[in-house]
Short mmCIF file of C-alpha atoms and ligand atoms in Angstrom, two decimals:
data_model
loop_
_atom_site.label_atom_id
_atom_site.label_comp_id
_atom_site.label_asym_id
_atom_site.label_seq_id
_atom_site.Cartn_x
_atom_site.Cartn_y
_atom_site.Cartn_z
CA MET C 1 -25.26 -2.97 2.86
CA ASN C 2 -23.04 0.08 2.28
CA LYS C 3 -19.33 -0.01 1.50
CA LYS C 4 -18.17 0.67 5.05
CA THR C 5 -20.40 -2.06 6.52
CA LEU C 6 -19.01 -4.52 4.00
CA LEU C 7 -15.49 -3.44 4.82
CA GLY C 8 -16.17 -3.82 8.54
CA THR C 9 -17.55 -7.32 8.04
CA GLY C 10 -14.56 -8.29 5.89
CA LEU C 11 -12.07 -6.95 8.39
CA SER C 12 -13.80 -8.66 11.32
CA LEU C 13 -13.58 -11.98 9.50
CA LEU C 14 -9.95 -11.30 8.67
CA ILE C 15 -9.17 -10.64 12.32
CA LEU C 16 -11.10 -13.76 13.40
CA PHE C 17 -9.27 -15.99 10.95
CA SER C 18 -6.01 -14.11 10.78
CA PRO C 19 -2.71 -15.99 10.69
CA LEU C 20 -0.29 -15.66 13.56
CA THR C 21 1.75 -13.25 11.46
CA GLN C 22 -0.33 -10.22 12.47
CA ALA C 23 0.88 -7.68 15.00
CA PHE C 24 -1.23 -6.95 18.05
CA ALA C 25 -0.96 -4.39 20.83
CA GLU C 26 -2.55 -4.72 24.22
CA GLU C 27 -4.75 -1.74 25.17
CA SER C 28 -4.91 -0.65 28.83
CA THR C 29 -8.47 -2.02 28.86
CA GLY C 30 -7.10 -5.46 28.03
CA GLU C 31 -8.62 -5.18 24.54
CA VAL C 32 -6.36 -6.45 21.76
CA ARG C 33 -5.69 -3.91 19.01
CA LYS C 34 -4.31 -4.92 15.65
CA VAL C 35 -1.66 -2.87 13.87
CA ASP C 36 -1.04 -3.76 10.26
CA ASN C 37 2.65 -4.13 9.47
CA ILE C 38 2.98 -2.97 5.86
CA ALA C 39 6.25 -3.57 4.03
CA HIS C 40 6.91 -0.45 1.97
CA ARG C 41 7.72 -1.32 -1.69
CA GLY C 42 8.27 -4.78 -0.17
CA ALA C 43 10.81 -4.83 2.63
CA ALA C 44 12.69 -2.07 0.82
CA GLY C 45 15.26 -1.64 3.59
CA TYR C 46 16.57 -5.14 2.91
CA ALA C 47 16.00 -5.85 -0.79
CA PRO C 48 15.54 -3.87 -4.01
CA GLU C 49 12.20 -2.04 -3.79
CA ASN C 50 9.20 -3.30 -5.76
CA THR C 51 10.83 -6.59 -6.77
CA MET C 52 9.88 -10.18 -6.01
CA ALA C 53 12.96 -10.33 -3.75
CA ALA C 54 11.54 -7.47 -1.65
CA PHE C 55 8.07 -9.03 -1.51
CA ASP C 56 9.52 -12.44 -0.54
CA LYS C 57 11.53 -10.73 2.19
CA ALA C 58 8.33 -9.10 3.52
CA ILE C 59 6.69 -12.52 3.77
CA GLU C 60 9.76 -13.94 5.47
CA MET C 61 9.61 -11.04 7.95
CA LYS C 62 5.93 -11.76 8.63
CA ALA C 63 4.52 -8.45 7.39
CA ASP C 64 0.73 -8.28 6.98
CA TYR C 65 0.79 -6.38 3.67
CA ILE C 66 3.18 -5.51 0.86
CA GLU C 67 2.91 -1.97 -0.46
CA MET C 68 3.75 -1.46 -4.14
CA ASP C 69 3.41 1.09 -6.94
CA ILE C 70 1.69 0.37 -10.24
CA GLN C 71 2.27 2.09 -13.62
CA ARG C 72 1.80 1.19 -17.32
CA THR C 73 4.22 0.41 -20.16
CA LYS C 74 4.14 1.84 -23.67
CA ASP C 75 2.35 -1.31 -24.87
CA GLY C 76 -0.28 -1.17 -22.13
CA GLU C 77 1.04 -3.67 -19.58
CA LEU C 78 0.67 -3.03 -15.84
CA VAL C 79 4.02 -3.09 -14.04
CA ILE C 80 5.29 -2.54 -10.51
CA ILE C 81 7.78 0.32 -10.15
CA HIS C 82 7.92 3.48 -8.04
CA ASP C 83 9.60 6.18 -10.14
CA THR C 84 8.07 7.27 -13.44
CA SER C 85 11.49 6.58 -15.01
CA VAL C 86 13.65 3.47 -14.70
CA ASP C 87 16.87 5.42 -14.14
CA ARG C 88 17.26 5.16 -10.36
CA THR C 89 16.38 1.51 -9.80
CA THR C 90 17.60 -0.26 -12.94
CA ASP C 91 20.55 -0.36 -15.32
CA GLY C 92 18.43 1.30 -18.03
CA SER C 93 17.08 4.76 -18.68
CA GLY C 94 13.85 6.35 -19.87
CA TYR C 95 10.28 6.78 -18.77
CA VAL C 96 8.16 3.73 -17.92
CA ARG C 97 5.43 4.96 -20.31
CA ASP C 98 7.94 5.12 -23.21
CA LEU C 99 9.28 1.57 -22.80
CA THR C 100 7.64 -1.70 -23.87
CA LEU C 101 7.18 -4.59 -21.47
CA ASN C 102 10.01 -6.50 -23.18
CA GLU C 103 12.33 -3.52 -22.82
CA LEU C 104 11.45 -3.14 -19.13
CA ARG C 105 11.79 -6.85 -18.41
CA SER C 106 15.28 -6.90 -19.94
CA LEU C 107 16.52 -4.49 -17.25
CA ASP C 108 18.34 -5.41 -14.05
CA ALA C 109 16.28 -3.99 -11.17
CA GLY C 110 18.36 -5.55 -8.39
CA SER C 111 22.08 -4.79 -8.76
CA TRP C 112 21.79 -1.19 -7.58
CA LYS C 113 20.85 -2.55 -4.14
CA GLY C 114 23.54 -5.23 -3.97
CA THR C 115 25.29 -7.77 -6.18
CA GLU C 116 23.32 -10.59 -4.53
CA PHE C 117 20.18 -9.15 -6.18
CA ALA C 118 21.62 -9.05 -9.72
CA GLY C 119 19.03 -10.13 -12.29
CA GLU C 120 15.92 -9.12 -10.32
CA LYS C 121 13.32 -7.84 -12.77
CA ILE C 122 10.54 -5.27 -12.72
CA PRO C 123 7.48 -7.41 -11.90
CA THR C 124 4.22 -7.29 -13.80
CA PHE C 125 0.95 -6.84 -11.88
CA ASP C 126 -0.07 -10.30 -13.12
CA GLN C 127 3.00 -11.94 -11.62
CA VAL C 128 2.46 -10.23 -8.29
CA LEU C 129 -1.19 -11.31 -8.11
CA ASP C 130 -0.31 -14.87 -9.17
CA LYS C 131 2.34 -15.21 -6.50
CA TYR C 132 1.14 -13.13 -3.56
CA HIS C 133 -2.62 -12.69 -3.48
CA GLY C 134 -3.96 -14.89 -0.72
CA LYS C 135 -0.53 -15.15 0.91
CA ILE C 136 -0.16 -11.57 2.10
CA GLY C 137 -2.24 -8.40 1.85
CA ILE C 138 -1.58 -6.02 -1.03
CA LEU C 139 -1.60 -2.23 -0.63
CA LEU C 140 -1.52 -1.07 -4.23
CA GLU C 141 -0.61 2.55 -4.99
CA LEU C 142 -1.63 3.99 -8.33
CA LYS C 143 1.50 6.03 -8.97
CA ALA C 144 0.96 9.16 -11.09
CA PRO C 145 -2.24 7.78 -12.69
CA GLU C 146 -2.66 11.12 -14.49
CA LEU C 147 0.15 9.91 -16.81
CA TYR C 148 -1.81 6.80 -17.75
CA PRO C 149 -5.36 7.62 -18.88
CA GLY C 150 -7.60 4.60 -18.37
CA ILE C 151 -5.25 2.80 -15.95
CA GLU C 152 -8.09 2.62 -13.41
CA GLU C 153 -10.23 0.60 -15.83
CA SER C 154 -7.29 -1.72 -16.65
CA ILE C 155 -6.65 -2.44 -12.97
CA ALA C 156 -10.36 -2.98 -12.30
CA GLU C 157 -10.60 -5.37 -15.25
CA GLU C 158 -7.60 -7.36 -14.05
CA LEU C 159 -9.05 -7.71 -10.56
CA LYS C 160 -12.52 -8.60 -11.84
CA ASP C 161 -11.06 -11.25 -14.19
CA ARG C 162 -9.54 -12.86 -11.13
CA ASN C 163 -12.70 -12.49 -9.09
CA LEU C 164 -10.83 -10.27 -6.65
CA ASP C 165 -13.42 -7.51 -6.65
CA LYS C 166 -15.62 -9.25 -4.08
CA PRO C 167 -16.03 -8.25 -0.41
CA GLN C 168 -14.43 -11.47 0.83
CA ASN C 169 -11.18 -10.47 -0.86
CA GLN C 170 -10.61 -7.50 1.40
CA LYS C 171 -6.87 -7.97 1.87
CA MET C 172 -6.39 -5.65 -1.07
CA ILE C 173 -6.38 -1.87 -0.64
CA LEU C 174 -6.01 0.71 -3.41
CA GLN C 175 -4.43 4.08 -2.64
CA SER C 176 -3.11 7.18 -4.42
CA PHE C 177 -2.11 10.81 -4.02
CA ASN C 178 -4.48 11.43 -6.93
CA PHE C 179 -7.92 11.79 -5.32
CA GLU C 180 -9.91 11.88 -8.58
CA SER C 181 -8.36 8.56 -9.50
CA MET C 182 -9.45 7.10 -6.14
CA LYS C 183 -13.00 8.38 -6.60
CA LYS C 184 -13.03 6.60 -9.93
CA MET C 185 -11.67 3.36 -8.44
CA ASN C 186 -14.36 3.50 -5.77
CA THR C 187 -17.00 3.66 -8.50
CA LEU C 188 -15.38 0.87 -10.53
CA LEU C 189 -14.68 -1.43 -7.56
CA PRO C 190 -17.06 -0.46 -4.74
CA ASN C 191 -16.09 -3.47 -2.61
CA ILE C 192 -12.37 -2.76 -2.54
CA PRO C 193 -11.16 -0.39 0.20
CA ILE C 194 -9.79 2.95 -0.99
CA GLY C 195 -7.03 5.03 0.62
CA VAL C 196 -6.00 8.64 0.06
CA LEU C 197 -2.34 9.56 0.46
CA THR C 198 -1.06 12.97 1.44
CA TRP C 199 1.84 14.86 2.93
CA SER C 200 -0.16 18.12 3.08
CA LYS C 201 -1.47 19.57 6.34
CA ALA C 202 -4.24 21.24 4.31
CA HIS C 203 -5.76 17.77 3.85
CA THR C 204 -6.08 17.16 7.60
CA THR C 205 -8.85 19.70 8.32
CA PRO C 206 -12.26 18.35 9.46
CA GLN C 207 -13.81 19.55 6.20
CA ALA C 208 -11.17 17.89 3.99
CA LEU C 209 -11.39 14.64 5.95
CA LYS C 210 -15.17 14.63 5.71
CA GLU C 211 -14.89 14.93 1.92
CA PHE C 212 -12.42 12.01 1.79
CA SER C 213 -14.70 9.86 3.94
CA ALA C 214 -17.38 10.01 1.22
CA TYR C 215 -15.33 7.57 -0.88
CA ALA C 216 -12.26 6.53 1.11
CA ASP C 217 -11.85 3.92 3.83
CA TYR C 218 -8.27 4.88 4.70
CA PHE C 219 -6.60 8.25 5.23
CA ASN C 220 -2.85 7.65 4.80
CA PRO C 221 -0.66 10.66 5.68
CA SER C 222 3.10 10.96 6.01
CA TYR C 223 4.08 10.48 9.63
CA GLY C 224 5.04 14.14 10.14
CA LEU C 225 1.31 14.94 10.05
CA ILE C 226 0.35 12.41 12.71
CA ASN C 227 -0.91 13.36 16.15
CA GLU C 228 -3.55 11.86 18.44
CA ASP C 229 -6.21 14.39 17.48
CA LEU C 230 -5.82 13.54 13.81
CA VAL C 231 -6.04 9.80 14.49
CA ASN C 232 -9.21 10.33 16.56
CA LEU C 233 -10.77 12.59 13.94
CA VAL C 234 -10.10 10.09 11.16
CA HIS C 235 -11.60 7.30 13.28
CA SER C 236 -14.64 9.40 14.16
CA LEU C 237 -15.38 9.70 10.43
CA GLY C 238 -15.32 5.91 10.02
CA MET C 239 -11.93 5.73 8.29
CA LYS C 240 -8.73 3.96 9.30
CA ILE C 241 -5.31 5.54 9.21
CA GLN C 242 -2.02 4.11 7.92
CA SER C 243 1.15 6.18 7.97
CA TRP C 244 4.53 6.21 6.17
CA THR C 245 7.45 5.88 5.77
CA VAL C 246 9.12 4.31 8.77
CA ARG C 247 12.88 4.10 8.45
CA SER C 248 13.82 4.26 12.14
CA GLN C 249 12.83 2.49 15.34
CA ALA C 250 11.84 5.85 16.85
CA SER C 251 9.30 6.59 14.11
CA ALA C 252 7.81 3.10 14.40
CA ASP C 253 7.46 3.54 18.17
CA PHE C 254 5.88 6.98 17.68
CA LEU C 255 3.25 5.64 15.28
CA LEU C 256 2.44 2.74 17.60
CA GLU C 257 1.94 5.21 20.42
CA MET C 258 -0.35 7.33 18.22
CA LYS C 259 -2.48 4.20 17.67
CA VAL C 260 -2.56 4.29 13.90
CA ASP C 261 -4.09 1.25 12.20
CA GLY C 262 -1.19 0.50 9.89
CA ILE C 263 2.51 1.32 9.70
CA ILE C 264 4.12 1.46 6.27
CA THR C 265 7.78 0.66 6.75
CA ASP C 266 10.98 -0.17 4.89
CA TYR C 267 11.90 -2.26 7.97
CA PRO C 268 9.04 -4.57 9.05
CA ASP C 269 11.07 -5.71 12.07
CA TYR C 270 10.76 -2.21 13.60
CA VAL C 271 7.01 -2.68 14.01
CA ASP C 272 6.66 -4.68 17.16
CA PRO C 273 3.72 -3.64 19.37
CA ARG C 274 5.19 -5.64 22.25
CA LYS C 275 7.80 -2.90 22.51
CA GLU C 276 5.05 -0.26 22.93
CA LYS C 277 5.69 1.81 26.05
O1 G3P X 301 2.40 3.93 0.95
C1 G3P X 301 2.82 5.22 1.12
C2 G3P X 301 4.03 5.60 0.34
O2 G3P X 301 4.38 4.58 -0.55
C3 G3P X 301 3.86 6.86 -0.41
O3 G3P X 301 5.07 7.36 -0.88
O4 G3P X 301 6.73 7.87 -2.60
O5 G3P X 301 6.96 5.81 -1.29
O6 G3P X 301 5.20 5.98 -2.99
P1 G3P X 301 6.02 6.71 -1.98
CA1 CA X 302 4.14 3.90 -2.75
#
């Protein structure tokens, strides 16, 4: 059975046994279409991005997935943070790769968003898997993996140790703007769906998409690139399409209308297929 068949089987089972938290849209044919509601960096519109508070908020808001960014500390620990430095989202300064886990964990990653979040910490990958795997899907972005040689192997090892590399654990997707890194992850973890991220129109040509479809299951462009033809082309190549980053009701409505498979949003409450025109 090839990777796409396995993915299809896994997704069918997920849909069959899905919790009531998933978003559905009614097609004109009467067929029910699922749209994944993906909380960007957690529900980043409501809580400090990439913290447990943001992931808890996403669960509370009944998102289907939490999106998050993974990087590596100086002492080799996998941590969840978006920027390659801690300056914007914590009370510290410096590059993630130059700080030890203890140094990173001593920082306040919540106060910048609001005093009620004071004391939130940068989570480790371990903590996130312990708390959230099995409760909500995880869309894991390898952020700037070129800065962290071997990070693909470390992530694969972590997932294998937890037996999360099997087809039945499909509510985990790996994605990156770094396509070589995604090819590598596909080799290391052939049963885990792979996504390619882009904001470049050059990556939306039939030829480019065909190349992605050799190893990717998801093509995930910024929403400025989305139109119906692109969605159809991606689907015709056997891939799904998830788009980002929704920060307004209008952009959520637009993506629903374009019939993408997943909407990556700071505001999970904007994704409501029942509002689809
Ligand atoms: O999941 C897509 C999105 O997260 C990519 O952009 O910069 O928010 O990581 P960024
Ligand atoms: Ca991201």
